[in-house]
N, C-alpha and C. Protein backbone atom coordinates (compact mmCIF):
# COMPACT_ATOMS: atom_id res chain seq x y z
N MET A 1 148.47 80.57 32.98
CA MET A 1 147.17 80.47 33.58
C MET A 1 146.22 81.33 32.74
N SER A 2 145.02 80.82 32.54
CA SER A 2 144.06 81.53 31.70
C SER A 2 143.40 82.65 32.48
N ALA A 3 142.79 83.56 31.77
CA ALA A 3 142.10 84.70 32.37
C ALA A 3 140.94 84.22 33.23
N VAL A 4 140.26 83.17 32.79
CA VAL A 4 139.13 82.62 33.54
C VAL A 4 139.63 82.04 34.86
N ALA A 5 140.74 81.35 34.82
CA ALA A 5 141.30 80.75 36.02
C ALA A 5 141.74 81.84 36.98
N LEU A 6 142.38 82.89 36.44
CA LEU A 6 142.81 84.01 37.29
C LEU A 6 141.61 84.70 37.92
N ALA A 7 140.55 84.90 37.17
CA ALA A 7 139.34 85.54 37.70
C ALA A 7 138.73 84.67 38.79
N GLY A 8 138.71 83.38 38.57
CA GLY A 8 138.17 82.45 39.57
C GLY A 8 139.01 82.47 40.83
N PHE A 9 140.32 82.51 40.64
CA PHE A 9 141.23 82.56 41.79
C PHE A 9 141.01 83.86 42.58
N ALA A 10 140.90 84.98 41.88
CA ALA A 10 140.68 86.28 42.53
C ALA A 10 139.33 86.30 43.24
N LEU A 11 138.32 85.75 42.60
CA LEU A 11 136.99 85.70 43.21
C LEU A 11 137.01 84.83 44.47
N GLY A 12 137.70 83.73 44.40
CA GLY A 12 137.82 82.86 45.58
C GLY A 12 138.53 83.57 46.72
N GLY A 13 139.58 84.32 46.38
CA GLY A 13 140.30 85.07 47.41
C GLY A 13 139.43 86.15 48.02
N ALA A 14 138.66 86.84 47.20
CA ALA A 14 137.78 87.90 47.69
C ALA A 14 136.68 87.30 48.57
N THR A 15 136.16 86.16 48.14
CA THR A 15 135.13 85.49 48.93
C THR A 15 135.68 85.05 50.27
N SER A 16 136.88 84.52 50.25
CA SER A 16 137.52 84.09 51.49
C SER A 16 137.78 85.28 52.41
N ALA A 17 138.21 86.40 51.88
CA ALA A 17 138.46 87.60 52.68
C ALA A 17 137.14 88.13 53.26
N LEU A 18 136.09 88.10 52.45
CA LEU A 18 134.79 88.55 52.92
C LEU A 18 134.27 87.64 54.04
N THR A 19 134.48 86.35 53.88
CA THR A 19 134.06 85.39 54.92
C THR A 19 134.82 85.64 56.21
N ARG A 20 136.14 85.85 56.13
CA ARG A 20 136.94 86.14 57.33
C ARG A 20 136.48 87.44 57.98
N GLN A 21 136.18 88.44 57.16
CA GLN A 21 135.70 89.73 57.70
C GLN A 21 134.37 89.55 58.42
N GLN A 22 133.46 88.76 57.84
CA GLN A 22 132.18 88.50 58.48
C GLN A 22 132.37 87.73 59.80
N GLN A 23 133.32 86.79 59.80
CA GLN A 23 133.59 86.04 61.02
C GLN A 23 134.14 86.96 62.12
N ARG A 24 135.04 87.87 61.73
CA ARG A 24 135.59 88.82 62.71
C ARG A 24 134.49 89.73 63.26
N ARG A 25 133.59 90.18 62.39
CA ARG A 25 132.48 91.01 62.86
C ARG A 25 131.58 90.24 63.82
N GLU A 26 131.29 88.99 63.49
CA GLU A 26 130.45 88.16 64.35
C GLU A 26 131.15 87.91 65.69
N GLU A 27 132.44 87.64 65.66
CA GLU A 27 133.18 87.45 66.91
C GLU A 27 133.18 88.72 67.75
N ALA A 28 133.34 89.87 67.11
CA ALA A 28 133.31 91.15 67.83
C ALA A 28 131.93 91.39 68.43
N ARG A 29 130.87 91.07 67.68
CA ARG A 29 129.52 91.23 68.19
C ARG A 29 129.29 90.33 69.39
N LEU A 30 129.74 89.09 69.31
CA LEU A 30 129.58 88.16 70.42
C LEU A 30 130.37 88.61 71.65
N ARG A 31 131.58 89.14 71.43
CA ARG A 31 132.39 89.67 72.54
C ARG A 31 131.69 90.85 73.20
N ALA A 32 131.12 91.74 72.38
CA ALA A 32 130.40 92.91 72.91
C ALA A 32 129.18 92.47 73.72
N GLU A 33 128.45 91.48 73.22
CA GLU A 33 127.29 90.97 73.95
C GLU A 33 127.71 90.36 75.28
N GLN A 34 128.83 89.62 75.28
CA GLN A 34 129.31 89.01 76.52
C GLN A 34 129.75 90.09 77.51
N LEU A 35 130.41 91.12 77.01
CA LEU A 35 130.81 92.22 77.90
C LEU A 35 129.60 92.91 78.50
N GLU A 36 128.56 93.08 77.70
CA GLU A 36 127.33 93.69 78.20
C GLU A 36 126.68 92.81 79.27
N ARG A 37 126.62 91.48 79.03
CA ARG A 37 126.07 90.57 80.03
C ARG A 37 126.90 90.60 81.32
N ASP A 38 128.22 90.66 81.17
CA ASP A 38 129.10 90.73 82.34
C ASP A 38 128.86 92.02 83.12
N GLU A 39 128.67 93.12 82.40
CA GLU A 39 128.42 94.41 83.06
C GLU A 39 127.09 94.39 83.81
N VAL A 40 126.05 93.82 83.21
CA VAL A 40 124.75 93.71 83.86
C VAL A 40 124.88 92.85 85.12
N ALA A 41 125.59 91.74 85.01
CA ALA A 41 125.78 90.87 86.16
C ALA A 41 126.55 91.59 87.27
N GLN A 42 127.55 92.36 86.90
CA GLN A 42 128.32 93.12 87.87
C GLN A 42 127.45 94.16 88.57
N ARG A 43 126.60 94.84 87.81
CA ARG A 43 125.69 95.82 88.43
C ARG A 43 124.72 95.14 89.39
N ARG A 44 124.24 93.96 89.02
CA ARG A 44 123.34 93.22 89.93
C ARG A 44 124.06 92.83 91.21
N ARG A 45 125.30 92.35 91.08
CA ARG A 45 126.07 91.99 92.27
C ARG A 45 126.31 93.23 93.14
N ALA A 46 126.63 94.34 92.49
CA ALA A 46 126.87 95.59 93.24
C ALA A 46 125.60 96.04 93.93
N ARG A 47 124.46 95.93 93.27
CA ARG A 47 123.18 96.32 93.87
C ARG A 47 122.87 95.43 95.07
N ALA A 48 123.09 94.12 94.91
CA ALA A 48 122.83 93.20 96.02
C ALA A 48 123.74 93.52 97.20
N HIS A 49 125.00 93.83 96.92
CA HIS A 49 125.93 94.20 97.98
C HIS A 49 125.48 95.49 98.65
N GLN A 50 125.04 96.45 97.86
CA GLN A 50 124.58 97.72 98.41
C GLN A 50 123.36 97.50 99.30
N GLN A 51 122.47 96.62 98.90
CA GLN A 51 121.29 96.32 99.71
C GLN A 51 121.70 95.75 101.06
N ARG A 52 122.65 94.81 101.04
CA ARG A 52 123.13 94.22 102.30
C ARG A 52 123.78 95.28 103.18
N MET A 53 124.57 96.16 102.57
CA MET A 53 125.23 97.22 103.34
C MET A 53 124.20 98.19 103.91
N HIS A 54 123.21 98.57 103.12
CA HIS A 54 122.16 99.48 103.60
C HIS A 54 121.49 98.87 104.83
N TRP A 55 121.13 97.61 104.74
CA TRP A 55 120.45 96.97 105.85
C TRP A 55 121.37 96.89 107.07
N ALA A 56 122.61 96.50 106.88
CA ALA A 56 123.55 96.38 108.01
C ALA A 56 123.74 97.73 108.70
N LEU A 57 123.89 98.78 107.92
CA LEU A 57 124.05 100.12 108.51
C LEU A 57 122.78 100.57 109.21
N LEU A 58 121.65 100.30 108.61
CA LEU A 58 120.38 100.69 109.20
C LEU A 58 120.12 99.95 110.52
N VAL A 59 120.45 98.68 110.56
CA VAL A 59 120.27 97.90 111.79
C VAL A 59 121.13 98.49 112.91
N LYS A 60 122.35 98.88 112.57
CA LYS A 60 123.21 99.49 113.58
C LYS A 60 122.58 100.77 114.11
N ALA A 61 122.02 101.58 113.22
CA ALA A 61 121.40 102.84 113.64
C ALA A 61 120.14 102.58 114.45
N ILE A 62 119.41 101.55 114.12
CA ILE A 62 118.20 101.22 114.87
C ILE A 62 118.58 100.74 116.27
N ASP A 63 119.64 99.98 116.37
CA ASP A 63 120.06 99.40 117.65
C ASP A 63 120.82 100.36 118.56
N ASP A 64 121.48 101.35 117.99
CA ASP A 64 122.34 102.22 118.79
C ASP A 64 121.96 103.69 118.59
N PRO A 65 121.39 104.31 119.60
CA PRO A 65 120.95 105.71 119.48
C PRO A 65 122.07 106.67 119.08
N SER A 66 123.29 106.40 119.51
CA SER A 66 124.39 107.30 119.15
C SER A 66 124.68 107.23 117.65
N LEU A 67 124.44 106.07 117.04
CA LEU A 67 124.63 105.95 115.60
C LEU A 67 123.41 106.48 114.84
N ALA A 68 122.25 106.34 115.42
CA ALA A 68 121.04 106.87 114.79
C ALA A 68 121.16 108.37 114.57
N ALA A 69 121.80 109.04 115.50
CA ALA A 69 121.96 110.49 115.39
C ALA A 69 122.76 110.88 114.15
N VAL A 70 123.63 110.00 113.70
CA VAL A 70 124.47 110.29 112.54
C VAL A 70 123.64 110.45 111.27
N ILE A 71 122.60 109.65 111.13
CA ILE A 71 121.82 109.69 109.88
C ILE A 71 120.43 110.27 110.08
N ASN A 72 120.22 110.97 111.18
CA ASN A 72 118.92 111.59 111.43
C ASN A 72 118.78 112.84 110.57
N THR A 73 118.02 112.71 109.51
CA THR A 73 117.74 113.85 108.63
C THR A 73 116.32 114.37 108.85
N TYR A 74 115.68 113.87 109.88
CA TYR A 74 114.29 114.22 110.14
C TYR A 74 114.14 115.36 111.14
N GLY A 75 115.20 115.72 111.81
CA GLY A 75 115.15 116.83 112.76
C GLY A 75 115.49 116.39 114.17
N ALA A 76 116.09 117.29 114.92
CA ALA A 76 116.52 116.99 116.28
C ALA A 76 115.33 116.76 117.21
N ASP A 77 114.17 117.25 116.82
CA ASP A 77 113.00 117.12 117.69
C ASP A 77 112.29 115.77 117.55
N VAL A 78 112.77 114.92 116.64
CA VAL A 78 112.16 113.59 116.47
C VAL A 78 112.70 112.68 117.58
N PRO A 79 111.80 112.17 118.44
CA PRO A 79 112.25 111.28 119.52
C PRO A 79 112.92 110.02 118.97
N LEU A 80 113.81 109.45 119.76
CA LEU A 80 114.57 108.29 119.33
C LEU A 80 113.68 107.12 118.90
N ASP A 81 112.64 106.84 119.65
CA ASP A 81 111.75 105.73 119.27
C ASP A 81 111.11 105.98 117.91
N LYS A 82 110.70 107.22 117.64
CA LYS A 82 110.10 107.57 116.36
C LYS A 82 111.15 107.46 115.25
N LEU A 83 112.36 107.91 115.55
CA LEU A 83 113.44 107.84 114.57
C LEU A 83 113.71 106.39 114.18
N ARG A 84 113.73 105.52 115.16
CA ARG A 84 113.94 104.10 114.87
C ARG A 84 112.81 103.55 114.00
N GLN A 85 111.59 104.00 114.26
CA GLN A 85 110.47 103.58 113.42
C GLN A 85 110.64 104.10 111.99
N TYR A 86 111.10 105.32 111.86
CA TYR A 86 111.33 105.87 110.52
C TYR A 86 112.40 105.06 109.78
N PHE A 87 113.45 104.70 110.48
CA PHE A 87 114.50 103.90 109.84
C PHE A 87 113.94 102.55 109.39
N TYR A 88 113.12 101.97 110.22
CA TYR A 88 112.52 100.68 109.87
C TYR A 88 111.56 100.83 108.68
N ALA A 89 110.77 101.89 108.69
CA ALA A 89 109.88 102.15 107.55
C ALA A 89 110.69 102.35 106.28
N ASN A 90 111.80 103.05 106.40
CA ASN A 90 112.68 103.25 105.26
C ASN A 90 113.20 101.91 104.73
N ALA A 91 113.53 101.01 105.63
CA ALA A 91 114.02 99.70 105.21
C ALA A 91 112.96 98.96 104.39
N TRP A 92 111.70 99.04 104.80
CA TRP A 92 110.63 98.40 104.04
C TRP A 92 110.47 99.05 102.66
N TYR A 93 110.51 100.37 102.63
CA TYR A 93 110.37 101.06 101.35
C TYR A 93 111.55 100.74 100.42
N VAL A 94 112.74 100.80 100.95
CA VAL A 94 113.93 100.51 100.14
C VAL A 94 113.90 99.07 99.66
N ASN A 95 113.39 98.17 100.48
CA ASN A 95 113.26 96.77 100.05
C ASN A 95 112.35 96.68 98.83
N LEU A 96 111.22 97.37 98.86
CA LEU A 96 110.32 97.37 97.69
C LEU A 96 111.02 97.95 96.46
N PHE A 97 111.75 99.05 96.67
CA PHE A 97 112.48 99.67 95.57
C PHE A 97 113.47 98.69 94.95
N HIS A 98 114.22 97.99 95.79
CA HIS A 98 115.21 97.05 95.26
C HIS A 98 114.55 95.83 94.61
N LEU A 99 113.43 95.39 95.15
CA LEU A 99 112.71 94.29 94.50
C LEU A 99 112.32 94.68 93.08
N GLU A 100 111.83 95.91 92.94
CA GLU A 100 111.44 96.36 91.61
C GLU A 100 112.67 96.54 90.71
N GLN A 101 113.71 97.17 91.24
CA GLN A 101 114.91 97.41 90.45
C GLN A 101 115.57 96.11 90.01
N SER A 102 115.44 95.08 90.82
CA SER A 102 116.02 93.77 90.49
C SER A 102 115.17 93.00 89.50
N GLY A 103 113.98 93.51 89.21
CA GLY A 103 113.10 92.83 88.27
C GLY A 103 112.31 91.70 88.90
N LEU A 104 112.33 91.59 90.22
CA LEU A 104 111.59 90.52 90.89
C LEU A 104 110.09 90.85 90.97
N ILE A 105 109.77 92.14 90.99
CA ILE A 105 108.39 92.58 90.91
C ILE A 105 108.35 93.78 89.96
N ASP A 106 107.18 94.04 89.39
CA ASP A 106 107.06 95.19 88.50
C ASP A 106 106.33 96.33 89.22
N GLN A 107 106.16 97.43 88.54
CA GLN A 107 105.55 98.61 89.15
C GLN A 107 104.16 98.29 89.68
N GLU A 108 103.40 97.53 88.93
CA GLU A 108 102.05 97.18 89.37
C GLU A 108 102.09 96.35 90.65
N GLN A 109 103.09 95.47 90.76
CA GLN A 109 103.20 94.63 91.95
C GLN A 109 103.72 95.41 93.16
N VAL A 110 104.38 96.52 92.95
CA VAL A 110 104.83 97.39 94.04
C VAL A 110 103.63 98.06 94.69
N HIS A 111 102.62 98.32 93.89
CA HIS A 111 101.45 99.06 94.33
C HIS A 111 100.78 98.42 95.54
N GLY A 112 100.57 97.12 95.52
CA GLY A 112 99.89 96.42 96.61
C GLY A 112 100.63 96.54 97.94
N PRO A 113 101.91 96.17 97.99
CA PRO A 113 102.64 96.31 99.25
C PRO A 113 102.73 97.76 99.74
N LEU A 114 102.83 98.72 98.82
CA LEU A 114 102.83 100.12 99.24
C LEU A 114 101.49 100.49 99.88
N ARG A 115 100.42 100.03 99.27
CA ARG A 115 99.08 100.29 99.81
C ARG A 115 98.98 99.70 101.22
N ASP A 116 99.54 98.50 101.42
CA ASP A 116 99.56 97.88 102.74
C ASP A 116 100.36 98.73 103.73
N LEU A 117 101.55 99.16 103.32
CA LEU A 117 102.40 99.96 104.21
C LEU A 117 101.71 101.26 104.61
N PHE A 118 101.00 101.86 103.68
CA PHE A 118 100.33 103.13 103.98
C PHE A 118 99.15 102.97 104.94
N GLN A 119 98.80 101.75 105.30
CA GLN A 119 97.78 101.56 106.32
C GLN A 119 98.33 101.87 107.71
N SER A 120 99.64 101.91 107.82
CA SER A 120 100.29 102.23 109.09
C SER A 120 100.42 103.74 109.24
N PRO A 121 99.87 104.29 110.32
CA PRO A 121 100.06 105.73 110.56
C PRO A 121 101.54 106.11 110.68
N VAL A 122 102.34 105.21 111.22
CA VAL A 122 103.77 105.49 111.35
C VAL A 122 104.42 105.56 109.97
N PHE A 123 104.04 104.66 109.08
CA PHE A 123 104.62 104.70 107.74
C PHE A 123 104.19 105.98 107.02
N ARG A 124 102.96 106.37 107.16
CA ARG A 124 102.50 107.63 106.55
C ARG A 124 103.29 108.81 107.10
N GLU A 125 103.49 108.80 108.40
CA GLU A 125 104.26 109.88 109.03
C GLU A 125 105.70 109.89 108.51
N TYR A 126 106.30 108.69 108.43
CA TYR A 126 107.65 108.57 107.86
C TYR A 126 107.66 109.13 106.43
N TRP A 127 106.66 108.76 105.65
CA TRP A 127 106.63 109.18 104.25
C TRP A 127 106.63 110.70 104.12
N ARG A 128 105.81 111.32 104.94
CA ARG A 128 105.74 112.79 104.92
C ARG A 128 107.06 113.40 105.42
N ALA A 129 107.62 112.82 106.47
CA ALA A 129 108.86 113.35 107.03
C ALA A 129 110.03 113.18 106.07
N SER A 130 109.99 112.17 105.22
CA SER A 130 111.10 111.93 104.30
C SER A 130 110.95 112.66 102.97
N GLY A 131 109.86 113.41 102.81
CA GLY A 131 109.63 114.16 101.57
C GLY A 131 110.78 115.08 101.19
N PRO A 132 111.31 115.86 102.13
CA PRO A 132 112.44 116.72 101.77
C PRO A 132 113.67 115.94 101.28
N ASN A 133 113.87 114.75 101.81
CA ASN A 133 114.99 113.92 101.34
C ASN A 133 114.77 113.50 99.89
N ARG A 134 113.55 113.09 99.57
CA ARG A 134 113.24 112.66 98.20
C ARG A 134 113.31 113.84 97.22
N ALA A 135 113.04 115.04 97.72
CA ALA A 135 113.05 116.22 96.85
C ALA A 135 114.45 116.53 96.33
N THR A 136 115.47 115.97 96.94
CA THR A 136 116.85 116.24 96.50
C THR A 136 117.30 115.28 95.39
N LEU A 137 116.48 114.30 95.07
CA LEU A 137 116.86 113.31 94.06
C LEU A 137 116.65 113.86 92.65
N ALA A 138 117.43 113.35 91.72
CA ALA A 138 117.30 113.76 90.31
C ALA A 138 115.93 113.34 89.79
N ASP A 139 115.27 114.25 89.09
CA ASP A 139 113.93 113.99 88.56
C ASP A 139 113.86 112.76 87.67
N SER A 140 114.95 112.42 87.04
CA SER A 140 114.96 111.30 86.10
C SER A 140 115.25 109.96 86.79
N SER A 141 115.48 109.96 88.09
CA SER A 141 115.87 108.73 88.77
C SER A 141 114.69 107.79 88.98
N ASP A 142 115.00 106.51 89.06
CA ASP A 142 113.97 105.51 89.35
C ASP A 142 113.38 105.72 90.73
N GLU A 143 114.19 106.22 91.66
CA GLU A 143 113.71 106.49 93.01
C GLU A 143 112.61 107.55 92.99
N VAL A 144 112.80 108.58 92.16
CA VAL A 144 111.79 109.64 92.06
C VAL A 144 110.51 109.08 91.43
N ARG A 145 110.65 108.26 90.41
CA ARG A 145 109.49 107.66 89.75
C ARG A 145 108.68 106.85 90.77
N LEU A 146 109.35 106.02 91.55
CA LEU A 146 108.64 105.22 92.54
C LEU A 146 108.08 106.10 93.66
N GLY A 147 108.80 107.14 94.03
CA GLY A 147 108.31 108.08 95.04
C GLY A 147 107.04 108.77 94.58
N HIS A 148 106.99 109.14 93.31
CA HIS A 148 105.77 109.78 92.78
C HIS A 148 104.60 108.80 92.79
N LEU A 149 104.88 107.55 92.46
CA LEU A 149 103.84 106.52 92.52
C LEU A 149 103.30 106.44 93.95
N ALA A 150 104.19 106.42 94.93
CA ALA A 150 103.78 106.34 96.33
C ALA A 150 103.02 107.60 96.75
N ASP A 151 103.49 108.76 96.32
CA ASP A 151 102.79 110.01 96.64
C ASP A 151 101.35 109.99 96.12
N ARG A 152 101.18 109.56 94.87
CA ARG A 152 99.83 109.50 94.28
C ARG A 152 98.96 108.50 95.02
N LEU A 153 99.53 107.37 95.36
CA LEU A 153 98.77 106.35 96.08
C LEU A 153 98.33 106.87 97.45
N LEU A 154 99.22 107.51 98.17
CA LEU A 154 98.86 108.05 99.48
C LEU A 154 97.75 109.09 99.34
N GLU A 155 97.86 109.93 98.34
CA GLU A 155 96.82 110.93 98.10
C GLU A 155 95.47 110.26 97.80
N GLU A 156 95.50 109.23 96.97
CA GLU A 156 94.27 108.50 96.64
C GLU A 156 93.67 107.83 97.88
N LEU A 157 94.54 107.26 98.72
CA LEU A 157 94.06 106.62 99.94
C LEU A 157 93.42 107.64 100.87
N GLU A 158 94.03 108.80 100.97
CA GLU A 158 93.49 109.82 101.87
C GLU A 158 92.19 110.42 101.35
N GLU A 159 92.01 110.43 100.03
CA GLU A 159 90.80 111.00 99.44
C GLU A 159 89.70 109.97 99.23
N ALA A 160 90.02 108.69 99.41
CA ALA A 160 89.05 107.63 99.15
C ALA A 160 87.87 107.73 100.11
N ASP A 161 86.69 107.47 99.56
CA ASP A 161 85.50 107.49 100.39
C ASP A 161 84.98 106.07 100.63
N THR A 162 85.94 105.16 100.82
CA THR A 162 85.59 103.77 101.07
C THR A 162 86.46 103.23 102.19
N ASP A 163 85.91 102.28 102.92
CA ASP A 163 86.69 101.59 103.94
C ASP A 163 87.48 100.44 103.33
N GLU A 164 87.24 100.17 102.07
CA GLU A 164 87.93 99.08 101.37
C GLU A 164 89.22 99.60 100.76
N TRP A 165 90.19 99.90 101.62
CA TRP A 165 91.46 100.50 101.20
C TRP A 165 92.22 99.63 100.20
N TRP A 166 91.99 98.34 100.23
CA TRP A 166 92.74 97.43 99.36
C TRP A 166 92.35 97.54 97.89
N VAL A 167 91.31 98.32 97.58
CA VAL A 167 90.92 98.52 96.19
C VAL A 167 91.25 99.93 95.70
N VAL A 168 91.82 100.74 96.58
CA VAL A 168 92.12 102.13 96.22
C VAL A 168 93.34 102.19 95.32
N GLY A 169 93.25 103.05 94.30
CA GLY A 169 94.39 103.26 93.40
C GLY A 169 94.41 102.28 92.27
N ASP A 170 94.91 102.77 91.15
CA ASP A 170 95.05 101.94 89.95
C ASP A 170 96.52 101.85 89.61
N PRO A 171 97.14 100.69 89.84
CA PRO A 171 98.59 100.60 89.60
C PRO A 171 98.99 100.82 88.14
N SER A 172 98.08 100.63 87.21
CA SER A 172 98.44 100.82 85.81
C SER A 172 98.55 102.29 85.43
N THR A 173 98.01 103.18 86.27
CA THR A 173 98.10 104.61 85.96
C THR A 173 99.16 105.30 86.81
N SER A 174 99.78 104.58 87.68
CA SER A 174 100.77 105.20 88.58
C SER A 174 102.08 105.41 87.89
């Protein structure tokens, strides 16, 4: 066999090895992407399950005073009817949080429903009463970010010198 033929054969083998290596890298990349998609889907399913569990547990506490006492973090002096209202207000707030976390609405779209909720004196009272609970959350959490947005909005609503509450606050700066 001539030197040229041997060089061609070696080059062909190297090219074939390089092609196989590139194929293995591409297959590994595709497997990693699929694993990432599977993990995201699993987190979404877990979040949806957690939302259902939160609601089921909250409904039990709203319906049964003996169970409401188990999760009363607002103080023993809060009457049962008020406690039930706080639990219901919490359900609305958590619903907004999960809508945003699920990507169904964005931060700007959360602003409007929050502004609506803050028109309720009971919701405002719940918000203030739940402040110590929110203070225990990690500063880097999405819950804290949304809580700060709500805190700023409530402050803006209380300081507004207009009866047109639906225009108070700028969601792009929250």
